[in-house]
CSV table of C-alpha atoms in Angstrom, one decimal:
chain,number,residue,atom,x,y,z
L,152,MET,CA,11.9,26.4,-0.1
L,153,LYS,CA,14.9,28.4,0.9
L,154,SER,CA,14.4,32.2,0.9
L,155,GLU,CA,17.3,32.4,-1.6
L,156,MET,CA,15.7,30.1,-4.1
L,157,ARG,CA,12.4,31.8,-3.7
L,158,HIS,CA,13.9,35.1,-4.3
L,159,LYS,CA,15.6,33.7,-7.7
L,160,LEU,CA,12.1,32.3,-8.9
L,161,ALA,CA,10.5,35.6,-8.1
L,162,GLN,CA,12.9,37.2,-10.5
L,163,LEU,CA,11.9,35.2,-13.5
L,164,THR,CA,9.8,36.6,-16.2
L,165,PHE,CA,6.2,36.4,-15.9
L,166,GLU,CA,5.8,34.2,-19.0
L,167,GLU,CA,8.3,31.8,-17.4
L,168,LYS,CA,6.5,31.8,-14.0
L,169,ILE,CA,3.2,30.9,-15.6
L,170,ARG,CA,5.0,28.2,-17.5
L,171,LYS,CA,6.2,26.9,-14.1
L,172,VAL,CA,2.6,27.2,-12.6
L,173,GLY,CA,1.2,25.1,-15.6
L,174,GLU,CA,4.0,22.4,-14.6
L,175,LEU,CA,3.1,22.5,-11.1
L,176,ILE,CA,-0.7,22.1,-12.2
L,177,ARG,CA,0.2,19.0,-14.2
L,178,LEU,CA,2.3,17.5,-11.7
L,179,ARG,CA,-0.5,17.8,-9.0
L,180,GLN,CA,-2.9,16.3,-11.3
L,181,LYS,CA,-0.6,13.3,-11.9
L,182,ILE,CA,-0.5,13.0,-8.1
L,183,LYS,CA,-4.1,13.2,-7.8
L,184,THR,CA,-4.9,10.7,-10.5
L,185,ALA,CA,-2.3,8.2,-9.0
L,186,GLY,CA,-3.9,8.7,-5.6
L,187,SER,CA,-7.4,8.2,-6.8
L,188,ASN,CA,-6.2,4.9,-8.3
L,189,VAL,CA,-5.1,4.0,-5.0
L,190,SER,CA,-8.3,5.0,-3.3
L,191,GLU,CA,-10.3,3.1,-5.9
L,192,GLU,CA,-8.5,0.0,-5.1
L,193,ALA,CA,-8.9,0.8,-1.3
L,194,ALA,CA,-12.6,1.4,-1.8
L,195,LEU,CA,-13.0,-2.0,-3.7
L,196,LEU,CA,-11.0,-3.9,-0.9
L,197,ALA,CA,-13.0,-2.3,1.7
L,198,SER,CA,-16.3,-3.3,-0.1
L,199,LEU,CA,-14.8,-6.9,-0.3
L,200,ASP,CA,-14.1,-6.8,3.4
L,201,LYS,CA,-17.5,-5.5,4.3
L,202,ALA,CA,-19.0,-8.3,2.0
L,203,ALA,CA,-16.9,-10.8,3.7
L,204,ALA,CA,-17.9,-9.5,7.2
L,205,GLU,CA,-21.7,-9.4,6.2
L,206,LEU,CA,-21.4,-13.2,5.2
L,207,ASN,CA,-19.7,-14.1,8.5
L,208,ALA,CA,-22.3,-12.2,10.3
L,209,GLY,CA,-25.0,-14.6,8.6
L,210,LYS,CA,-26.4,-12.3,6.3
L,211,GLY,CA,-25.1,-14.4,3.3
L,212,VAL,CA,-23.2,-17.8,2.6
L,213,PRO,CA,-19.7,-17.9,1.6
L,214,ILE,CA,-19.0,-19.6,-1.8
L,215,GLU,CA,-16.5,-21.9,-0.1
L,216,ARG,CA,-19.0,-23.1,2.3
L,217,VAL,CA,-21.7,-23.4,-0.5
L,218,ARG,CA,-19.1,-25.5,-2.3
L,219,GLU,CA,-18.2,-27.5,0.8
L,220,ASP,CA,-21.9,-28.3,1.6
L,221,ILE,CA,-22.4,-29.3,-1.8
L,222,ARG,CA,-19.7,-31.8,-1.8
L,223,GLU,CA,-21.2,-33.2,1.6
L,224,TRP,CA,-24.5,-33.4,0.1
L,225,ALA,CA,-23.0,-35.4,-2.7
L,226,LYS,CA,-21.1,-37.9,-0.3
L,227,SER,CA,-24.4,-38.3,2.0
L,228,PRO,CA,-27.5,-36.7,0.4
L,229,LYS,CA,-29.9,-38.0,3.2
L,230,ASN,CA,-27.9,-36.1,5.8
L,231,PRO,CA,-27.2,-32.8,4.5
L,232,LYS,CA,-25.1,-30.6,6.7
L,233,LYS,CA,-26.9,-27.7,8.3
P,65,MET,CA,-0.1,12.1,-28.6
P,66,SER,CA,0.2,13.5,-24.9
P,67,ASN,CA,-2.8,13.4,-22.6
P,68,GLU,CA,-1.2,16.2,-20.6
P,69,PRO,CA,-3.5,19.2,-20.3
P,70,PRO,CA,-2.1,22.3,-21.8
P,71,GLY,CA,-0.3,24.8,-19.8
P,72,ILE,CA,-2.3,28.0,-18.6
P,73,PRO,CA,-3.7,29.7,-21.6
P,74,LEU,CA,-3.2,33.3,-20.1
P,75,ALA,CA,-2.5,35.0,-23.5
P,76,ASP,CA,-5.8,33.8,-24.6
P,77,VAL,CA,-7.5,35.0,-21.4
P,78,LEU,CA,-6.1,38.5,-21.7
P,79,ARG,CA,-6.8,38.7,-25.4
P,80,ALA,CA,-10.5,37.7,-24.6
P,81,ALA,CA,-10.6,40.5,-21.8
P,82,ASN,CA,-9.1,43.0,-24.4
P,83,GLU,CA,-11.9,42.0,-26.8
P,84,LEU,CA,-14.7,42.5,-24.1
P,85,LEU,CA,-13.0,46.1,-23.5
P,86,SER,CA,-13.2,46.9,-27.3
P,87,ALA,CA,-16.7,45.6,-27.5
P,88,GLY,CA,-17.6,48.1,-24.8
P,89,LEU,CA,-18.9,45.3,-22.6
P,90,ILE,CA,-16.5,46.4,-19.8
P,91,GLU,CA,-15.0,49.7,-19.0
P,92,ASP,CA,-11.7,48.5,-17.7
P,93,TYR,CA,-10.0,45.3,-16.2
P,94,ALA,CA,-7.0,43.9,-14.5
P,95,LEU,CA,-5.6,40.5,-13.7
P,96,GLY,CA,-6.0,39.8,-9.9
P,97,GLY,CA,-6.0,37.0,-7.6
P,98,ALA,CA,-3.2,34.4,-7.3
P,99,LEU,CA,-1.7,35.0,-10.9
P,100,ALA,CA,-1.4,38.6,-10.1
P,101,ALA,CA,0.5,37.8,-7.0
P,102,ILE,CA,2.7,35.4,-9.1
P,103,TYR,CA,3.7,38.3,-11.3
P,104,TYR,CA,5.7,39.6,-8.1
P,105,VAL,CA,6.6,36.4,-6.3
P,106,GLU,CA,7.7,32.9,-6.9
P,107,PRO,CA,5.5,30.7,-8.9
P,108,PHE,CA,2.9,28.5,-6.8
P,109,THR,CA,0.0,26.4,-7.9
P,110,THR,CA,-3.3,28.0,-8.7
P,111,TYR,CA,-6.3,26.6,-10.5
P,112,ASP,CA,-7.9,29.7,-12.1
P,113,ALA,CA,-7.4,33.2,-13.4
P,114,ASP,CA,-9.2,36.0,-11.7
P,115,ILE,CA,-10.2,38.9,-14.2
P,116,ILE,CA,-11.5,41.8,-12.3
P,117,PHE,CA,-13.4,44.2,-14.4
P,118,VAL,CA,-15.0,47.6,-14.0
P,119,ALA,CA,-18.5,47.2,-15.4
P,120,THR,CA,-20.0,49.4,-18.1
P,121,ASP,CA,-23.6,48.1,-17.4
P,122,SER,CA,-24.5,49.6,-13.8
P,123,THR,CA,-27.4,47.2,-13.2
P,124,LEU,CA,-27.0,44.5,-10.5
P,125,SER,CA,-25.7,41.8,-12.8
P,126,ALA,CA,-22.9,44.0,-14.0
P,127,GLY,CA,-23.3,43.1,-17.4
P,128,ILE,CA,-22.0,39.5,-16.7
P,129,PRO,CA,-24.6,37.7,-18.9
P,130,ALA,CA,-23.3,39.7,-22.0
P,131,ILE,CA,-19.8,38.8,-21.0
P,132,TYR,CA,-20.7,35.3,-20.7
P,133,SER,CA,-22.6,35.1,-24.1
P,134,HIS,CA,-19.7,36.8,-25.8
P,135,LEU,CA,-17.1,34.4,-24.6
P,136,GLN,CA,-19.6,31.5,-25.2
P,137,SER,CA,-20.0,32.6,-28.6
P,138,LYS,CA,-15.8,32.5,-28.9
P,139,GLY,CA,-16.1,28.7,-27.7
P,140,TRP,CA,-15.6,29.3,-24.1
P,141,ARG,CA,-17.5,26.9,-21.9
P,142,VAL,CA,-19.3,27.7,-18.6
P,143,GLU,CA,-18.7,25.5,-15.5
P,144,ARG,CA,-20.3,26.6,-12.3
P,145,GLU,CA,-18.7,29.8,-11.5
P,146,HIS,CA,-16.0,29.6,-14.0
P,147,LEU,CA,-15.6,30.2,-18.0
P,148,LEU,CA,-13.3,27.6,-19.4
P,149,VAL,CA,-10.8,28.4,-22.0
P,150,ASN,CA,-9.0,25.4,-22.9
P,151,ASP,CA,-10.2,23.9,-20.0
P,152,PHE,CA,-8.7,26.4,-17.7
P,153,PRO,CA,-11.1,28.1,-15.4
P,154,VAL,CA,-11.5,31.9,-15.6
P,155,GLN,CA,-13.5,34.0,-13.2
P,156,PHE,CA,-14.7,37.4,-14.3
P,157,LEU,CA,-15.5,39.2,-11.1
P,158,ALA,CA,-17.0,42.9,-11.2
P,159,ALA,CA,-15.0,45.3,-9.2
P,160,SER,CA,-16.1,47.7,-6.5
P,161,GLY,CA,-14.5,49.8,-4.0
P,162,LEU,CA,-10.9,48.7,-3.1
P,163,THR,CA,-10.8,46.3,-6.0
P,164,GLU,CA,-12.2,49.1,-8.5
P,165,GLU,CA,-9.5,51.5,-7.2
P,166,ALA,CA,-7.1,48.4,-7.7
P,167,VAL,CA,-8.1,48.0,-11.3
P,168,ARG,CA,-7.9,51.8,-12.2
P,169,ASN,CA,-4.3,51.9,-10.7
P,170,ALA,CA,-3.2,48.6,-12.1
P,171,THR,CA,0.2,48.2,-14.0
P,172,PRO,CA,0.3,48.0,-17.6
P,173,ILE,CA,2.1,44.7,-18.7
P,174,GLU,CA,2.7,42.8,-21.8
P,175,TYR,CA,2.2,39.0,-21.9
P,176,GLU,CA,3.3,37.1,-24.8
P,177,GLY,CA,2.8,40.2,-26.9
P,178,VAL,CA,-0.8,40.9,-25.4
P,179,ALA,CA,-1.2,44.1,-23.6
P,180,ALA,CA,-2.7,43.9,-20.1
P,181,LYS,CA,-2.8,45.2,-16.6
P,182,VAL,CA,-2.0,43.5,-13.5
P,183,PHE,CA,-3.0,44.7,-9.9
P,184,ARG,CA,-0.1,46.6,-8.0
P,185,SER,CA,1.5,44.7,-5.2
P,186,GLU,CA,0.1,47.1,-2.7
P,187,TYR,CA,-3.2,46.4,-3.8
P,188,ILE,CA,-2.8,42.8,-3.7
P,189,ILE,CA,-1.8,43.1,-0.1
P,190,ALA,CA,-4.7,45.3,0.8
P,191,ILE,CA,-7.1,42.9,-0.8
P,192,ALA,CA,-5.5,39.9,0.8
P,193,ALA,CA,-5.8,41.7,4.4
P,194,SER,CA,-9.5,42.5,3.7
P,195,VAL,CA,-10.2,38.8,2.8
P,196,GLY,CA,-8.1,37.5,5.4
P,197,ARG,CA,-8.1,33.8,4.6
P,198,HIS,CA,-5.0,31.5,5.7
P,199,LYS,CA,-3.8,31.7,1.9
P,200,ASP,CA,-4.2,35.6,1.9
P,201,LEU,CA,-2.1,35.9,5.0
P,202,ALA,CA,0.7,33.6,3.2
P,203,ARG,CA,0.4,36.0,0.2
P,204,ILE,CA,1.0,39.0,2.1
P,205,GLU,CA,4.1,37.5,3.7
P,206,GLN,CA,5.2,36.4,0.3
P,207,LEU,CA,4.8,39.9,-1.2
P,208,LEU,CA,6.3,41.7,1.7
P,209,LYS,CA,9.2,39.5,1.4
P,210,HIS,CA,9.9,39.2,-2.4
P,211,ALA,CA,7.9,42.2,-4.1
P,212,LYS,CA,9.0,45.8,-4.4
P,213,ILE,CA,6.3,47.6,-2.1
P,214,GLU,CA,5.8,51.5,-2.1
P,215,LYS,CA,5.2,51.6,1.7
P,216,THR,CA,3.5,55.2,1.5
P,217,LEU,CA,1.0,53.9,-1.1
P,218,LEU,CA,0.1,50.8,0.8
P,219,ASP,CA,-0.3,52.7,4.2
P,220,ASP,CA,-2.5,55.2,2.4
P,221,ILE,CA,-4.8,52.3,1.0
P,222,LEU,CA,-4.7,50.4,4.4
P,223,ARG,CA,-5.7,53.6,6.2
P,224,ARG,CA,-8.4,54.7,3.7
P,225,TYR,CA,-10.1,51.2,3.7
P,226,LYS,CA,-9.6,50.7,7.5
P,227,LEU,CA,-7.5,47.7,7.0
P,228,ASN,CA,-4.8,46.3,9.1
P,229,LEU,CA,-1.8,44.1,8.2
P,230,PRO,CA,-1.8,40.7,10.1
P,231,LYS,CA,1.0,40.1,12.6
P,232,LEU,CA,3.3,37.5,10.7
């Protein structure tokens, strides 16, 4: 902020300054709330990525793979795909 | 209806401090911390109000349990080290040494019709110099630039409390 502007703001009455501090707090809270939604979404995506990585690492079987296997088994039940 | 939190309920805070004074729970008080600095400089974000008080109770607890109990009976809530009025955190801090002198020499003000006292800029600078966090150094710089400072008083406080201003 320019020094001239800061000096002007410093000349406001205390009541006006406190009102402006209240506005700043509200603005920060809004930004924080928006930020926390973004981080929640990021956390969800990260957990999905982790789950997918775990599945690919053999800790589970992807649902698409299960469906594909079931289709295979349905076609030739004697030779299920391993 | 708006979900926005209300502004800073400073008048309620000062009114409550005056009640503590009338009830004899504190001997004197003044607004300190960031809000006191804002009295002299441009507004900036702060998340609490600091009320620095001179205790009437000379025990180690400085009468804080009685203060809390009085304010809780008036509907204030306690959350960790803060008391909350309309969800706004307020800290009641017992004064000693430099802060006690700051309370005793604080400037009388009127805020929304409520009589109160606020730390003089020279004491805010000296207290910030004694604490020395990054935000305190920024506060000193702001005050030196934008507040009216009585240099002889500031020098005297700094000398008596063996404090130095940081190189800005």
